[in-house]
PDB file of C-alpha atoms in Angstrom:
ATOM      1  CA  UNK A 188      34.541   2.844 -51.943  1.00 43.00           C
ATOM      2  CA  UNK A 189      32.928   5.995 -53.177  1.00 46.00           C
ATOM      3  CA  UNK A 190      34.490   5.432 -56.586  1.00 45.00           C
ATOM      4  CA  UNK A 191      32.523   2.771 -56.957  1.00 45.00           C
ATOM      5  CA  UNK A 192      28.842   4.241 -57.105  1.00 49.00           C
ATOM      6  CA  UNK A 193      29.330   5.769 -60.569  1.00 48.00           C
ATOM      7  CA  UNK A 194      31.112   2.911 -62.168  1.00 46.00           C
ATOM      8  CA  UNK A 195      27.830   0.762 -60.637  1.00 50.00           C
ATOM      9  CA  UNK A 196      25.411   3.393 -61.853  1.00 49.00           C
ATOM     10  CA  UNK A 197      27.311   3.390 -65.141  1.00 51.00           C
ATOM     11  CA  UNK A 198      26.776  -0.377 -65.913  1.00 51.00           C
ATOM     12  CA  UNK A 199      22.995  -0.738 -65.087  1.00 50.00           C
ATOM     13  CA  UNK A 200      22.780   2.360 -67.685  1.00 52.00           C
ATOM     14  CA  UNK A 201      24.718   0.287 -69.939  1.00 51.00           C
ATOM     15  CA  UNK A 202      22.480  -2.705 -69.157  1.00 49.00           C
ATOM     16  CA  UNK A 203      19.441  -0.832 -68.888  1.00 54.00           C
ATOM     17  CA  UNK A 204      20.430   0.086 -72.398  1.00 56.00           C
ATOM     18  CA  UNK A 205      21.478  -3.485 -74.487  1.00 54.00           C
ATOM     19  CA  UNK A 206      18.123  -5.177 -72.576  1.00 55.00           C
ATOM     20  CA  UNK A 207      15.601  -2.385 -74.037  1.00 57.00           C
ATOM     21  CA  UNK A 208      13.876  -3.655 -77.532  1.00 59.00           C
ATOM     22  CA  UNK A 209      15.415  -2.034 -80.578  1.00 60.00           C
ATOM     23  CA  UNK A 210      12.036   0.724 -80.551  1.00 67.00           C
ATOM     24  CA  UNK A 211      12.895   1.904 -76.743  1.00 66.00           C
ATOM     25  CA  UNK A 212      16.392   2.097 -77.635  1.00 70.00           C
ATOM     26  CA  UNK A 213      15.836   4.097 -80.749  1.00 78.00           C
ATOM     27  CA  UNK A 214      13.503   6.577 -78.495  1.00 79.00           C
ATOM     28  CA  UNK A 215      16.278   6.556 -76.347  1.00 74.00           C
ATOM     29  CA  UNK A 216      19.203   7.861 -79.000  1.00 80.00           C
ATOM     30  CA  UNK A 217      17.011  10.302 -80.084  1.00 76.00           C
ATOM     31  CA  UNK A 218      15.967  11.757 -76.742  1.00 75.00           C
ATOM     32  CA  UNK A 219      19.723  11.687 -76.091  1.00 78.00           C
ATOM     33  CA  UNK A 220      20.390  13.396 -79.206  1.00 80.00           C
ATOM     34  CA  UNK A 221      17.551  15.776 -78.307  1.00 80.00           C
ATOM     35  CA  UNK A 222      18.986  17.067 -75.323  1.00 83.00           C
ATOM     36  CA  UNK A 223      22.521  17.138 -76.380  1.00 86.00           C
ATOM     37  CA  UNK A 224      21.360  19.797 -78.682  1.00 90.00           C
ATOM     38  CA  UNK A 225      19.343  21.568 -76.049  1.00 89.00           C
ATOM     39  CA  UNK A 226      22.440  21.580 -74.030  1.00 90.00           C
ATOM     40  CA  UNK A 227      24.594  22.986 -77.069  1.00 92.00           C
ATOM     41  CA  UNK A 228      22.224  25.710 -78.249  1.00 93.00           C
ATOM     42  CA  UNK A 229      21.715  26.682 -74.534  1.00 95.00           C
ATOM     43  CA  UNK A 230      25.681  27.103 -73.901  1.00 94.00           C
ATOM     44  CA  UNK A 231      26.301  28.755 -77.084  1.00 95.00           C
ATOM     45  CA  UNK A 232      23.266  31.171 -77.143  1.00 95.00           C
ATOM     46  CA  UNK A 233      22.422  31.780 -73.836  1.00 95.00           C
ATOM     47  CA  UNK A 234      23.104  34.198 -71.554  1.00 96.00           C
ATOM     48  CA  UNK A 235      25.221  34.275 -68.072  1.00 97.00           C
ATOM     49  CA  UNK A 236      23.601  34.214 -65.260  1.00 97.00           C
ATOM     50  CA  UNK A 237      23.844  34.150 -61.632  1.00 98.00           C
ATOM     51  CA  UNK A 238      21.653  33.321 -59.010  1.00 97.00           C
ATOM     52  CA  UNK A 239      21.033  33.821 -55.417  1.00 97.00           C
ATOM     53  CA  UNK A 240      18.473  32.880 -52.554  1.00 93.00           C
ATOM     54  CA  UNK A 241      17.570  33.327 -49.016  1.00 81.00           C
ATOM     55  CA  UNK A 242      14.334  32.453 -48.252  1.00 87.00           C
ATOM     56  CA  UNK A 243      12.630  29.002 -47.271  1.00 89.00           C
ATOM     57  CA  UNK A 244       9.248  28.480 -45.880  1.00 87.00           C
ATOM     58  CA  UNK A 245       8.065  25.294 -44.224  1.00 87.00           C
ATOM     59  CA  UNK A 246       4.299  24.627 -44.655  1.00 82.00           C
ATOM     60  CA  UNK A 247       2.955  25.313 -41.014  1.00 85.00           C
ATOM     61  CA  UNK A 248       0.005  22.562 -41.567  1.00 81.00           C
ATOM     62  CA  UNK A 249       2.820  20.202 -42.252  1.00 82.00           C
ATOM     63  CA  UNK A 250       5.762  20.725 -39.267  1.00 81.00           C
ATOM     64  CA  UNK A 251       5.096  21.601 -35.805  1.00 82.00           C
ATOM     65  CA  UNK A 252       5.670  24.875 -34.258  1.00 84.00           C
ATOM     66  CA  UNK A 253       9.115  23.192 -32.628  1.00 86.00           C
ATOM     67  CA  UNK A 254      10.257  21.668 -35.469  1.00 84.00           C
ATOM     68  CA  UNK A 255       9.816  24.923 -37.280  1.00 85.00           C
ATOM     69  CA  UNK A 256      12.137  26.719 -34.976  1.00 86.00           C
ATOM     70  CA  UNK A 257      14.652  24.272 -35.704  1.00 87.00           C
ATOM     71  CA  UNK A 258      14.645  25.043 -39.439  1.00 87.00           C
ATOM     72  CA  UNK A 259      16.856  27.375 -41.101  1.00 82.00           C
ATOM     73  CA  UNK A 260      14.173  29.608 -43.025  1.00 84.00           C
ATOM     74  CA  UNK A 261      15.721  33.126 -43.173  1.00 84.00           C
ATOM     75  CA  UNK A 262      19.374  32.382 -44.024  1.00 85.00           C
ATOM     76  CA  UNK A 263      19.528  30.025 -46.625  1.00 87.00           C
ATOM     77  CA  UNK A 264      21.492  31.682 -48.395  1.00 92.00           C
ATOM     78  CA  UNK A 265      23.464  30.211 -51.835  1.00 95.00           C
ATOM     79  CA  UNK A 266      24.995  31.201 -55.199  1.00 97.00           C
ATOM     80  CA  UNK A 267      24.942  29.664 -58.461  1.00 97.00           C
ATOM     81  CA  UNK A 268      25.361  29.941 -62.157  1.00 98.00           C
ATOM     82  CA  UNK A 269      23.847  29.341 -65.384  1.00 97.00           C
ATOM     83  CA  UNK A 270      23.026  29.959 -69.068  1.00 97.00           C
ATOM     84  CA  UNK A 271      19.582  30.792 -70.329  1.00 97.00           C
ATOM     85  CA  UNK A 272      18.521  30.774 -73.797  1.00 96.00           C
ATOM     86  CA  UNK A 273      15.113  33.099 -75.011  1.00 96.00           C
ATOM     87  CA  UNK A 274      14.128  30.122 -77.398  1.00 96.00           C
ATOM     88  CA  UNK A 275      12.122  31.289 -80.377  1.00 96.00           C
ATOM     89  CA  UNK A 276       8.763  31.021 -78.950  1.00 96.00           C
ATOM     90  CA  UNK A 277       9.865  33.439 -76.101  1.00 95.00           C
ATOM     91  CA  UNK A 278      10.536  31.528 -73.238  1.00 97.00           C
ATOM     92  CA  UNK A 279      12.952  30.586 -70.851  1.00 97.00           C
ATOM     93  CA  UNK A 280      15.349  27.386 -71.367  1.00 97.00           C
ATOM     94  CA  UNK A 281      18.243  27.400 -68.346  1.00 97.00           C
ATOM     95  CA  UNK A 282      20.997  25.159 -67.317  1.00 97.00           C
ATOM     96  CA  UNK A 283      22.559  25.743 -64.154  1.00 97.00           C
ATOM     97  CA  UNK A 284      24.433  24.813 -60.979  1.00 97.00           C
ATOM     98  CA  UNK A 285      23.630  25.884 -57.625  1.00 95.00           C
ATOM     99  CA  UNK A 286      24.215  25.173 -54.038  1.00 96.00           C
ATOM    100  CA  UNK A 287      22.161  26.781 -50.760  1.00 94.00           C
ATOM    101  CA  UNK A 288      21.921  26.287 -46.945  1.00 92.00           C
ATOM    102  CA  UNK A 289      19.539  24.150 -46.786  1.00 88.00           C
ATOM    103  CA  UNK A 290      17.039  23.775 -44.050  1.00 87.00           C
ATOM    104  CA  UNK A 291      19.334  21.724 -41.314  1.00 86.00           C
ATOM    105  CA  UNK A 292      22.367  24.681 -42.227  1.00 88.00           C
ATOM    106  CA  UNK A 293      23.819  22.055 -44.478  1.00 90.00           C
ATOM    107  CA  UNK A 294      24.957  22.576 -48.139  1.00 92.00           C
ATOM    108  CA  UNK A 295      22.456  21.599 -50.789  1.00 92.00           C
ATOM    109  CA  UNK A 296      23.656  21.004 -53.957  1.00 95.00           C
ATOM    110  CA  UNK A 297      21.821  21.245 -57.044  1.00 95.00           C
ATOM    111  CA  UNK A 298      22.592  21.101 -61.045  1.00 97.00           C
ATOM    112  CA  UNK A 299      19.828  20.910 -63.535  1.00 96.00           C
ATOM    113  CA  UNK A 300      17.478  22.340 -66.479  1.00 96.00           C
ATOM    114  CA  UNK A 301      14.719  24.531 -66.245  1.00 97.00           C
ATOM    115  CA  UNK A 302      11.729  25.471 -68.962  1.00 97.00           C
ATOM    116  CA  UNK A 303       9.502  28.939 -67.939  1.00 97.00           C
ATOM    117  CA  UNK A 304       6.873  29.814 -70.225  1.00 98.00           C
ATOM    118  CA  UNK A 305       7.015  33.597 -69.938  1.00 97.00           C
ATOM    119  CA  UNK A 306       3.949  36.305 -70.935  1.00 97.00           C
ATOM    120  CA  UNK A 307       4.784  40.519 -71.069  1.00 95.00           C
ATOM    121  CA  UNK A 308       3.057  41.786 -67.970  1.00 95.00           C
ATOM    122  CA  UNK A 309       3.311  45.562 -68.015  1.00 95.00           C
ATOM    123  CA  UNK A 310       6.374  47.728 -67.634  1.00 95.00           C
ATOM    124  CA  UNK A 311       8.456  45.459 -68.959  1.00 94.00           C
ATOM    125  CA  UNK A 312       7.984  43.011 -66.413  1.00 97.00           C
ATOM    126  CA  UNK A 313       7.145  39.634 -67.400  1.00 97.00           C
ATOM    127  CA  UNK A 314       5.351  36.449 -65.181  1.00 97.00           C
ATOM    128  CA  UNK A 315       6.440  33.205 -66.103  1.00 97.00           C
ATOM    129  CA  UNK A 316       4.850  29.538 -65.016  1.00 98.00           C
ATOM    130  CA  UNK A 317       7.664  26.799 -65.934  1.00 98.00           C
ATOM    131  CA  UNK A 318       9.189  23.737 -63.980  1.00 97.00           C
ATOM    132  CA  UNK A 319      12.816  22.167 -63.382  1.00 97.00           C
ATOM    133  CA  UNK A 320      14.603  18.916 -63.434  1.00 96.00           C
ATOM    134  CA  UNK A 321      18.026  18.642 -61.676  1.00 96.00           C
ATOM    135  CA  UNK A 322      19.861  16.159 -59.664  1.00 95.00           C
ATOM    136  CA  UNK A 323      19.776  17.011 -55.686  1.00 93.00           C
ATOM    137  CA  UNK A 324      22.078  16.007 -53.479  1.00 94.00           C
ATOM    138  CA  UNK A 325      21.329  16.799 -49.408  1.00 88.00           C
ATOM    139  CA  UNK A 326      23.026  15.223 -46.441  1.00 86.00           C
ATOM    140  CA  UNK A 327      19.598  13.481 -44.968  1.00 82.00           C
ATOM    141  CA  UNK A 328      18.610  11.756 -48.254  1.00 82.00           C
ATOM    142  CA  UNK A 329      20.764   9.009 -49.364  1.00 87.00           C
ATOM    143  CA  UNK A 330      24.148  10.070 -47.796  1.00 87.00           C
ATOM    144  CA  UNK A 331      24.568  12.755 -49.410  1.00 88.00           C
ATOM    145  CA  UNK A 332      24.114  10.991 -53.291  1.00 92.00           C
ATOM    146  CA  UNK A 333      22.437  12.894 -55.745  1.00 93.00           C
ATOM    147  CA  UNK A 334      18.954  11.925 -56.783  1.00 93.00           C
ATOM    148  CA  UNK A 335      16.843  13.315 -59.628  1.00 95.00           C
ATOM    149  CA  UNK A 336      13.801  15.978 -58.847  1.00 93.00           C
ATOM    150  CA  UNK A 337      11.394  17.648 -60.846  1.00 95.00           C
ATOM    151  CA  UNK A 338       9.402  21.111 -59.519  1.00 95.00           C
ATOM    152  CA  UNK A 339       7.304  23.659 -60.097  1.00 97.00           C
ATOM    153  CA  UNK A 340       8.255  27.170 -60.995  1.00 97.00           C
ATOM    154  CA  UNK A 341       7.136  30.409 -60.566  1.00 98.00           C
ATOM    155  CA  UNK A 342       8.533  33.723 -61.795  1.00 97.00           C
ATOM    156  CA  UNK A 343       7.554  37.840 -62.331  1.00 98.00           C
ATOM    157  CA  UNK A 344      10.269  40.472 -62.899  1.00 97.00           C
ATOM    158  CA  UNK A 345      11.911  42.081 -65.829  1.00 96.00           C
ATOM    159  CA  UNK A 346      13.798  39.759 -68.400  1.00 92.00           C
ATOM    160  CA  UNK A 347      17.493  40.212 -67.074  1.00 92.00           C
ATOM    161  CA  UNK A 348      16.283  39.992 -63.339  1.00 95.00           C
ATOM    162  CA  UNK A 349      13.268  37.603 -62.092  1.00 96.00           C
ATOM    163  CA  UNK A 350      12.100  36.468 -59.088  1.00 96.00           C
ATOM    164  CA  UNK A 351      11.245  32.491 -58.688  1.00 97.00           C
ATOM    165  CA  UNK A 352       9.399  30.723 -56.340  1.00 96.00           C
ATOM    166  CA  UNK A 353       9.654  26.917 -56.248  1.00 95.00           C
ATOM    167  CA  UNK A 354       7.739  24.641 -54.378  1.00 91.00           C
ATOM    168  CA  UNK A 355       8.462  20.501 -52.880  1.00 86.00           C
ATOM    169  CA  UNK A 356       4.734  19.479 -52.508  1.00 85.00           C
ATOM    170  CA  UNK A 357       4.067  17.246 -49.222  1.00 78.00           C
ATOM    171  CA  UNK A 358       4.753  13.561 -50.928  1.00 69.00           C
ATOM    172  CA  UNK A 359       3.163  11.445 -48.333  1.00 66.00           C
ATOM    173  CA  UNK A 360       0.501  11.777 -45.501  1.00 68.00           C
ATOM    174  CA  UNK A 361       3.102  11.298 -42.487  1.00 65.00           C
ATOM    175  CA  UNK A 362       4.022  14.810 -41.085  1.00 62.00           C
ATOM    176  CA  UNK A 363       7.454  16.474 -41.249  1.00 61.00           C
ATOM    177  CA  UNK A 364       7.641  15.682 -45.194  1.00 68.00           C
ATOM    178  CA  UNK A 365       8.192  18.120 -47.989  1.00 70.00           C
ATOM    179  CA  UNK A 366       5.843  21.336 -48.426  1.00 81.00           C
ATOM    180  CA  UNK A 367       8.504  23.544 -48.512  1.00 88.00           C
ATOM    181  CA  UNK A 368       8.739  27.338 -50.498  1.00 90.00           C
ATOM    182  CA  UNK A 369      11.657  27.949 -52.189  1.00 91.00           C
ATOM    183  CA  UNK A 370      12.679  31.761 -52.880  1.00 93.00           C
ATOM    184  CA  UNK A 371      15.167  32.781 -55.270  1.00 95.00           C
ATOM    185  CA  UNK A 372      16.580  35.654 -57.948  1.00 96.00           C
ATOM    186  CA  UNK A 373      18.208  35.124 -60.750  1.00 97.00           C
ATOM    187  CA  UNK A 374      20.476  37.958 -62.054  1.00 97.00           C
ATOM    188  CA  UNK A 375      21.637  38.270 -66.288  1.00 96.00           C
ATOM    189  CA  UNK A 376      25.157  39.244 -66.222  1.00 95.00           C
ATOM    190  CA  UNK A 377      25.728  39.780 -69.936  1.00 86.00           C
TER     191      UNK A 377
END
């Protein structure tokens, strides 16, 4: 049964794709095209890197006090790994795969691309402001399906080792929804 979620998400792409008007579909090949040669200059070019985390914070306006003892904020910990590319304006393209503990001490699994616009500091430490797409996949959304996010980024430290900070922004007024800090490092092995 499983099987068969990819081959259905497979055809609507493919009828997504022959309903579109010749314009969209032309926009279309060439954002493909676009990012295939993102993802090729990235793999080639870029650097190895592997990341780790440990920290979540829950926004205390948004859970209560019990639900925030429930949480898992201190050990969620994870590895991952990735390429990132210093494109020629001097900023940060990555690809990577990652999985955590997530907050309910249940693997979160996460695969995407990420953009930081970077800026020399002092000391060779650098800040960088960027964001991230990936596909998400978490036991209490959707069974466990992946689904398609896209988040903020923070990030100071020297180029082969920075610390990021990502944030899910509360998405609706109801309480016990999103607002959650994200901590992470990400390491440059070569």
């Amino acid at each position: 049964m499983s099987l068969l979620k990819p081959v259905k998400v497979a055809s609507c792409v493919c009828l997504f794709s022959a309903i579109l008007p010749a314009s969209a579909n032309d926009a279309w090949d060439h954002w493909r095209k676009s990012a295939g040669e993102r993802y090729d200059t990235i793999m080639e070019n870029g650097s190895l890197d592997l990341y780790v985390s440990g920290r979540i914070r829950h926004g205390r306006g948004t859970y209560s006090d019990e639900k925030i003892q429930s949480f898992n904020e201190r050990d969620a910990w994870g590895l991952g790994i990735g390429r990132t590319w210093r494109n020629p304006q001097q900023n940060d393209e990555s690809l990577y795969a990652f999985v955590i503990r997530d907050s309910h001490y249940k693997p979160q699994l996460m695969a995407g691309y990420a953009y930081l616009w970077t800026k020399p500091l002092a000391f060779g430490i650098e800040g960088g402001l960027g964001w991230t797409a990936q596909l998400m996949s978490r036991q209490d959304y959707f069974g466990g399906f992946p689904f398609p996010v896209v988040l903020p980024l923070a990030a100071i430290g020297p180029r082969g080792g920075k610390l990021f900070l990502s944030y899910v922004p509360r998405l609706s007024s109801s309480k016990g929804n999103g607002d959650v800090l994200f901590a992470f490092g990400r390491i440059t092995l070569d």
